[in-house]
mmCIF file of C-alpha atoms in Angstrom:
data_model
loop_
_atom_site.group_PDB
_atom_site.id
_atom_site.type_symbol
_atom_site.label_atom_id
_atom_site.label_comp_id
_atom_site.label_asym_id
_atom_site.label_seq_id
_atom_site.Cartn_x
_atom_site.Cartn_y
_atom_site.Cartn_z
ATOM 1 C CA MET B 7 13.622 -19.808 -45.308
ATOM 2 C CA THR B 8 14.863 -20.657 -41.734
ATOM 3 C CA SER B 9 12.655 -21.608 -38.888
ATOM 4 C CA SER B 10 13.350 -18.416 -36.916
ATOM 5 C CA MET B 11 12.291 -16.422 -40.046
ATOM 6 C CA LEU B 12 9.101 -18.433 -40.355
ATOM 7 C CA THR B 13 8.261 -17.862 -36.603
ATOM 8 C CA ASN B 14 8.950 -14.086 -36.881
ATOM 9 C CA LYS B 15 6.712 -13.839 -40.074
ATOM 10 C CA ASN B 16 3.927 -15.906 -38.121
ATOM 11 C CA ARG B 17 4.289 -13.595 -35.078
ATOM 12 C CA PHE B 18 4.074 -10.543 -37.334
ATOM 13 C CA LEU B 19 1.049 -11.994 -39.073
ATOM 14 C CA LYS B 20 -0.678 -12.638 -35.869
ATOM 15 C CA THR B 21 0.164 -9.286 -34.431
ATOM 16 C CA SER B 22 -1.112 -7.508 -37.645
ATOM 17 C CA ILE B 23 -4.407 -9.280 -37.457
ATOM 18 C CA SER B 24 -4.908 -8.610 -33.698
ATOM 19 C CA LEU B 25 -4.096 -4.886 -34.510
ATOM 20 C CA PHE B 26 -6.655 -4.870 -37.457
ATOM 21 C CA THR B 27 -9.276 -6.285 -35.225
ATOM 22 C CA ILE B 28 -8.934 -3.523 -32.541
ATOM 23 C CA LEU B 29 -8.885 -0.749 -35.218
ATOM 24 C CA LEU B 30 -12.129 -2.494 -36.635
ATOM 25 C CA LEU B 31 -13.583 -2.352 -33.208
ATOM 26 C CA PHE B 32 -12.660 1.435 -32.924
ATOM 27 C CA LEU B 33 -14.067 2.242 -36.400
ATOM 28 C CA THR B 34 -17.278 0.358 -35.731
ATOM 29 C CA TRP B 35 -17.978 2.231 -32.364
ATOM 30 C CA ILE B 36 -17.351 5.550 -34.106
ATOM 31 C CA ILE B 37 -19.943 4.861 -36.686
ATOM 32 C CA ILE B 38 -22.489 3.562 -34.010
ATOM 33 C CA SER B 39 -21.798 6.707 -31.887
ATOM 34 C CA ILE B 40 -22.173 8.983 -34.904
ATOM 35 C CA THR B 41 -25.385 7.293 -36.214
ATOM 36 C CA LYS B 42 -27.082 6.860 -32.913
ATOM 37 C CA ASP B 43 -26.404 10.502 -31.713
ATOM 38 C CA ASN B 44 -26.932 9.683 -28.128
ATOM 39 C CA ALA B 45 -23.653 10.678 -26.087
ATOM 40 C CA LEU B 46 -25.142 9.172 -22.892
ATOM 41 C CA ILE B 47 -25.569 5.547 -24.183
ATOM 42 C CA TYR B 48 -23.111 5.872 -27.044
ATOM 43 C CA PRO B 49 -20.245 8.182 -26.111
ATOM 44 C CA ASN B 50 -17.811 9.092 -28.790
ATOM 45 C CA ILE B 51 -13.946 7.950 -28.648
ATOM 46 C CA ASP B 52 -12.879 11.586 -27.269
ATOM 47 C CA GLN B 53 -15.205 11.053 -24.256
ATOM 48 C CA ILE B 54 -14.029 7.615 -23.619
ATOM 49 C CA PHE B 55 -10.460 8.648 -23.895
ATOM 50 C CA LYS B 56 -10.942 11.616 -21.675
ATOM 51 C CA ARG B 57 -12.635 9.474 -18.999
ATOM 52 C CA PHE B 58 -9.856 6.629 -19.350
ATOM 53 C CA LEU B 59 -7.173 9.110 -18.603
ATOM 54 C CA GLU B 60 -9.109 10.455 -15.679
ATOM 55 C CA LEU B 61 -9.195 6.782 -14.307
ATOM 56 C CA PHE B 62 -5.404 7.019 -13.634
ATOM 57 C CA GLN B 63 -5.924 9.509 -10.924
ATOM 58 C CA LYS B 64 -4.794 8.381 -7.548
ATOM 59 C CA GLU B 65 -8.143 7.528 -6.001
ATOM 60 C CA ASN B 66 -9.007 5.556 -9.115
ATOM 61 C CA LEU B 67 -5.733 3.697 -8.988
ATOM 62 C CA SER B 68 -6.503 2.904 -5.325
ATOM 63 C CA ILE B 69 -9.651 1.104 -6.612
ATOM 64 C CA LEU B 70 -7.927 -0.716 -9.130
ATOM 65 C CA PHE B 71 -5.380 -1.793 -6.703
ATOM 66 C CA ALA B 72 -7.908 -2.871 -4.233
ATOM 67 C CA SER B 73 -9.809 -5.029 -6.828
ATOM 68 C CA LEU B 74 -6.441 -6.656 -7.979
ATOM 69 C CA SER B 75 -5.440 -7.345 -4.371
ATOM 70 C CA ARG B 76 -8.743 -9.443 -3.935
ATOM 71 C CA LEU B 77 -8.091 -11.365 -6.826
ATOM 72 C CA VAL B 78 -4.592 -12.290 -6.025
ATOM 73 C CA ILE B 79 -5.388 -13.181 -2.414
ATOM 74 C CA THR B 80 -8.403 -15.380 -4.094
ATOM 75 C CA ILE B 81 -6.079 -17.156 -6.529
ATOM 76 C CA GLY B 82 -3.672 -17.715 -3.784
ATOM 77 C CA ILE B 83 -6.174 -19.420 -1.750
ATOM 78 C CA ALA B 84 -7.436 -21.379 -4.720
ATOM 79 C CA PHE B 85 -4.010 -22.636 -5.240
ATOM 80 C CA LEU B 86 -3.404 -23.629 -1.718
ATOM 81 C CA ILE B 87 -6.514 -25.608 -1.710
ATOM 82 C CA THR B 88 -5.638 -27.066 -5.008
ATOM 83 C CA PHE B 89 -2.306 -28.101 -3.727
ATOM 84 C CA ILE B 90 -3.722 -29.840 -0.675
ATOM 85 C CA ILE B 91 -6.506 -31.723 -2.686
ATOM 86 C CA ILE B 92 -4.030 -32.839 -5.580
ATOM 87 C CA SER B 93 -1.513 -33.873 -2.976
ATOM 88 C CA LEU B 94 -3.911 -36.081 -1.433
ATOM 89 C CA TYR B 95 -4.989 -37.385 -4.790
ATOM 90 C CA VAL B 96 -1.442 -38.127 -5.662
ATOM 91 C CA ARG B 97 -0.864 -40.056 -2.431
ATOM 92 C CA VAL B 98 -4.315 -41.722 -2.271
ATOM 93 C CA PRO B 99 -6.125 -41.569 -5.813
ATOM 94 C CA LEU B 100 -9.403 -42.830 -4.244
ATOM 95 C CA SER B 101 -9.546 -39.350 -2.088
ATOM 96 C CA TYR B 102 -10.496 -37.537 -5.216
ATOM 97 C CA GLN B 103 -13.841 -39.303 -5.049
ATOM 98 C CA PHE B 104 -14.743 -37.101 -2.007
ATOM 99 C CA PHE B 105 -14.194 -33.694 -3.485
ATOM 100 C CA SER B 106 -15.440 -34.760 -7.064
ATOM 101 C CA PRO B 107 -19.092 -34.117 -6.106
ATOM 102 C CA LEU B 108 -18.354 -30.860 -4.620
ATOM 103 C CA ILE B 109 -16.307 -29.755 -7.576
ATOM 104 C CA LYS B 110 -19.171 -30.788 -9.946
ATOM 105 C CA ILE B 111 -21.712 -28.792 -7.780
ATOM 106 C CA MET B 112 -19.493 -25.676 -7.838
ATOM 107 C CA ARG B 113 -19.362 -25.809 -11.745
ATOM 108 C CA SER B 114 -23.184 -26.446 -12.285
ATOM 109 C CA VAL B 115 -24.861 -24.091 -9.585
ATOM 110 C CA PRO B 116 -26.256 -20.972 -11.094
ATOM 111 C CA PHE B 117 -23.782 -18.030 -10.433
ATOM 112 C CA LEU B 118 -26.505 -15.682 -9.749
ATOM 113 C CA SER B 119 -28.288 -17.544 -7.198
ATOM 114 C CA VAL B 120 -25.216 -18.593 -5.399
ATOM 115 C CA SER B 121 -24.073 -14.742 -5.435
ATOM 116 C CA ILE B 122 -27.249 -13.760 -3.739
ATOM 117 C CA PHE B 123 -26.961 -16.437 -0.871
ATOM 118 C CA ILE B 124 -23.283 -15.587 -0.292
ATOM 119 C CA ILE B 125 -23.966 -11.830 -0.206
ATOM 120 C CA LEU B 126 -26.731 -12.290 2.238
ATOM 121 C CA VAL B 127 -24.692 -14.505 4.582
ATOM 122 C CA PHE B 128 -21.268 -13.037 4.486
ATOM 123 C CA GLY B 129 -21.940 -9.329 3.503
ATOM 124 C CA SER B 130 -20.593 -7.129 0.949
ATOM 125 C CA LYS B 131 -16.955 -7.077 2.204
ATOM 126 C CA ASN B 132 -16.114 -10.746 1.951
ATOM 127 C CA SER B 133 -18.620 -11.964 -0.713
ATOM 128 C CA PRO B 134 -16.302 -11.110 -3.662
ATOM 129 C CA TYR B 135 -13.656 -13.409 -2.373
ATOM 130 C CA ILE B 136 -15.928 -16.313 -1.823
ATOM 131 C CA ILE B 137 -17.876 -15.835 -5.130
ATOM 132 C CA ALA B 138 -14.653 -15.645 -7.099
ATOM 133 C CA LEU B 139 -13.213 -18.573 -5.247
ATOM 134 C CA LEU B 140 -16.205 -20.791 -6.090
ATOM 135 C CA VAL B 141 -15.652 -20.297 -9.760
ATOM 136 C CA VAL B 142 -11.877 -20.358 -10.096
ATOM 137 C CA LEU B 143 -11.215 -23.407 -7.697
ATOM 138 C CA PRO B 144 -12.958 -26.179 -9.809
ATOM 139 C CA VAL B 145 -10.841 -24.992 -13.000
ATOM 140 C CA LEU B 146 -7.713 -24.825 -11.118
ATOM 141 C CA ILE B 147 -8.319 -28.483 -9.504
ATOM 142 C CA GLU B 148 -9.429 -30.183 -12.746
ATOM 143 C CA GLY B 149 -6.561 -28.552 -14.743
ATOM 144 C CA VAL B 150 -3.890 -29.486 -12.368
ATOM 145 C CA LYS B 151 -5.419 -33.039 -11.891
ATOM 146 C CA SER B 152 -5.422 -33.491 -15.647
ATOM 147 C CA GLY B 153 -1.541 -32.792 -15.597
ATOM 148 C CA VAL B 154 -1.112 -35.387 -13.007
ATOM 149 C CA ASP B 155 -3.048 -37.920 -14.689
ATOM 150 C CA TYR B 156 -1.186 -37.235 -17.979
ATOM 151 C CA ILE B 157 2.188 -38.454 -16.240
ATOM 152 C CA ASP B 158 3.190 -41.643 -17.594
ATOM 153 C CA ASP B 159 2.546 -44.856 -15.569
ATOM 154 C CA ILE B 160 6.099 -46.052 -15.805
ATOM 155 C CA ILE B 161 7.311 -42.858 -14.082
ATOM 156 C CA LYS B 162 4.764 -43.464 -11.321
ATOM 157 C CA ASP B 163 5.874 -47.268 -10.973
ATOM 158 C CA ASP B 164 9.509 -46.093 -10.852
ATOM 159 C CA LEU B 165 8.777 -43.640 -8.006
ATOM 160 C CA LYS B 166 7.106 -46.462 -6.099
ATOM 161 C CA LEU B 167 10.610 -48.228 -6.087
ATOM 162 C CA LEU B 168 12.562 -45.122 -4.879
ATOM 163 C CA GLU B 169 13.115 -45.029 -1.217
ATOM 164 C CA ILE B 170 12.486 -41.259 -0.901
ATOM 165 C CA GLY B 171 9.732 -39.566 1.049
ATOM 166 C CA PHE B 172 6.419 -38.485 -0.412
ATOM 167 C CA ILE B 173 7.314 -34.739 -0.076
ATOM 168 C CA GLN B 174 10.496 -35.182 -2.131
ATOM 169 C CA LYS B 175 8.517 -36.979 -4.843
ATOM 170 C CA LEU B 176 5.977 -34.330 -5.026
ATOM 171 C CA PHE B 177 8.445 -31.338 -5.161
ATOM 172 C CA TYR B 178 11.016 -32.885 -7.395
ATOM 173 C CA VAL B 179 9.098 -35.022 -9.674
ATOM 174 C CA TYR B 180 5.523 -34.190 -9.659
ATOM 175 C CA ILE B 181 5.362 -30.492 -9.673
ATOM 176 C CA PRO B 182 8.246 -30.124 -12.333
ATOM 177 C CA ILE B 183 6.231 -32.393 -14.796
ATOM 178 C CA VAL B 184 3.025 -30.761 -14.043
ATOM 179 C CA LEU B 185 4.368 -27.204 -14.047
ATOM 180 C CA PRO B 186 3.165 -26.346 -17.661
ATOM 181 C CA THR B 187 -0.444 -27.358 -16.727
ATOM 182 C CA ILE B 188 -0.230 -25.327 -13.432
ATOM 183 C CA ILE B 189 0.954 -22.119 -15.580
ATOM 184 C CA THR B 190 -1.931 -22.825 -18.026
ATOM 185 C CA SER B 191 -4.563 -23.196 -15.494
ATOM 186 C CA LEU B 192 -3.230 -19.972 -13.810
ATOM 187 C CA LEU B 193 -3.771 -18.059 -17.400
ATOM 188 C CA GLN B 194 -7.232 -19.577 -17.434
ATOM 189 C CA VAL B 195 -8.291 -18.415 -13.859
ATOM 190 C CA PHE B 196 -6.825 -15.134 -13.811
ATOM 191 C CA GLY B 197 -9.025 -13.683 -16.674
ATOM 192 C CA LEU B 198 -11.748 -15.610 -15.483
ATOM 193 C CA GLY B 199 -11.310 -14.595 -11.857
ATOM 194 C CA PHE B 200 -11.133 -11.008 -12.627
ATOM 195 C CA LYS B 201 -14.382 -10.758 -14.416
ATOM 196 C CA VAL B 202 -16.188 -12.803 -11.559
ATOM 197 C CA MET B 203 -14.568 -10.580 -8.836
ATOM 198 C CA ILE B 204 -15.716 -7.376 -10.534
ATOM 199 C CA MET B 205 -19.213 -9.144 -10.866
ATOM 200 C CA GLY B 206 -19.284 -10.082 -7.193
ATOM 201 C CA GLU B 207 -18.207 -6.448 -6.186
ATOM 202 C CA TYR B 208 -21.021 -5.089 -8.382
ATOM 203 C CA PHE B 209 -23.579 -7.430 -6.906
ATOM 204 C CA SER B 210 -22.490 -6.767 -3.193
ATOM 205 C CA GLN B 211 -21.416 -3.213 -3.685
ATOM 206 C CA THR B 212 -18.266 -3.506 -2.150
ATOM 207 C CA ASN B 213 -16.580 -0.335 -1.054
ATOM 208 C CA MET B 214 -13.270 0.523 -3.112
ATOM 209 C CA SER B 215 -13.904 -1.712 -5.972
ATOM 210 C CA ILE B 216 -14.260 -1.492 -9.689
ATOM 211 C CA GLY B 217 -17.710 -3.344 -9.471
ATOM 212 C CA LYS B 218 -18.992 -0.604 -7.347
ATOM 213 C CA GLU B 219 -17.831 2.084 -9.816
ATOM 214 C CA LEU B 220 -19.337 0.150 -12.501
ATOM 215 C CA PHE B 221 -22.642 0.136 -10.449
ATOM 216 C CA ILE B 222 -22.400 3.952 -9.987
ATOM 217 C CA ALA B 223 -21.656 4.635 -13.631
ATOM 218 C CA LYS B 224 -24.682 2.382 -14.609
ATOM 219 C CA SER B 225 -26.952 4.359 -12.203
ATOM 220 C CA PHE B 226 -25.914 7.589 -13.516
ATOM 221 C CA ILE B 227 -25.906 6.377 -17.195
ATOM 222 C CA GLU B 228 -22.202 7.177 -17.695
ATOM 223 C CA MET B 229 -21.265 4.830 -20.437
ATOM 224 C CA ASP B 230 -18.070 6.564 -20.992
ATOM 225 C CA SER B 231 -16.981 5.326 -17.455
ATOM 226 C CA VAL B 232 -18.233 1.917 -18.124
ATOM 227 C CA ILE B 233 -16.160 1.523 -21.378
ATOM 228 C CA ALA B 234 -13.132 3.189 -19.808
ATOM 229 C CA TRP B 235 -13.174 0.617 -16.902
ATOM 230 C CA THR B 236 -13.836 -2.095 -19.289
ATOM 231 C CA ILE B 237 -10.668 -1.113 -21.439
ATOM 232 C CA ILE B 238 -8.435 -0.961 -18.280
ATOM 233 C CA ILE B 239 -9.729 -4.451 -17.266
ATOM 234 C CA VAL B 240 -8.976 -5.922 -20.602
ATOM 235 C CA LEU B 241 -5.542 -4.180 -20.663
ATOM 236 C CA ILE B 242 -4.513 -5.534 -17.163
ATOM 237 C CA THR B 243 -5.739 -9.049 -17.996
ATOM 238 C CA SER B 244 -3.844 -9.119 -21.346
ATOM 239 C CA ILE B 245 -0.497 -7.681 -19.451
ATOM 240 C CA ILE B 246 -0.704 -10.466 -16.822
ATOM 241 C CA GLU B 247 -1.260 -13.052 -19.376
ATOM 242 C CA ILE B 248 1.611 -11.981 -21.331
ATOM 243 C CA LEU B 249 3.889 -11.856 -18.225
ATOM 244 C CA ILE B 250 2.864 -15.347 -17.195
ATOM 245 C CA ASN B 251 3.451 -16.704 -20.826
ATOM 246 C CA VAL B 252 6.913 -15.030 -20.540
ATOM 247 C CA ALA B 253 7.597 -16.887 -17.217
ATOM 248 C CA LYS B 254 6.208 -19.920 -18.691
ATOM 249 C CA ARG B 255 8.894 -20.050 -21.554
ATOM 250 C CA LYS B 256 11.527 -19.288 -19.110
ATOM 251 C CA LEU B 257 10.642 -21.880 -16.559
ATOM 252 C CA ILE B 258 9.795 -24.748 -18.926
#
């Protein structure tokens, strides 16, 4: 059996297992909704599917686009900050010691307490950006830094002998080598950032946001809406991750 056949077989097996897991989840929910007999808390599949289709109306798509736009802006800012910090680290390794305590604080401070403070200080409009940024930034910085640290010392020593500028070294050597790590970090922060962004919207009651829609659904005990929005979030995250993986295979 050739390697391509083995690859196709493994891919088919993985896909089959994933589909079986999804089917199992559907069957489990059907059993729960029937046995509990409480359409408010445990809506049946028909209710969820109907609400899922309703979410594709124009006003709901605008809400979805607004939340995704906030996420893209936040990740863009996080990457810019990461690029600056890692560039300084490549140029002057000791500079990372200045940022290291701040990164550790961002990773260890309780999410809820920080969210409350940020909402009170920055208001409902800007809070989701800052909350999500504080969560994804440490992941990005540490992920890209690990890629830089993984570069062979021989390559680093050879670069010191080359009479080219630091910017050229950065763009023509460091970034191409670290690109797999950058893309992997992007995969990690997108799903994480989306969940944190929605949570920030939920806490701060941001207008035109998935988080606020979930809060409204919770207030009126509309579990079909909660589940439908959750399915859309999972689908979007999965699609983006697939697209990033495809780009990763083509670029690397």
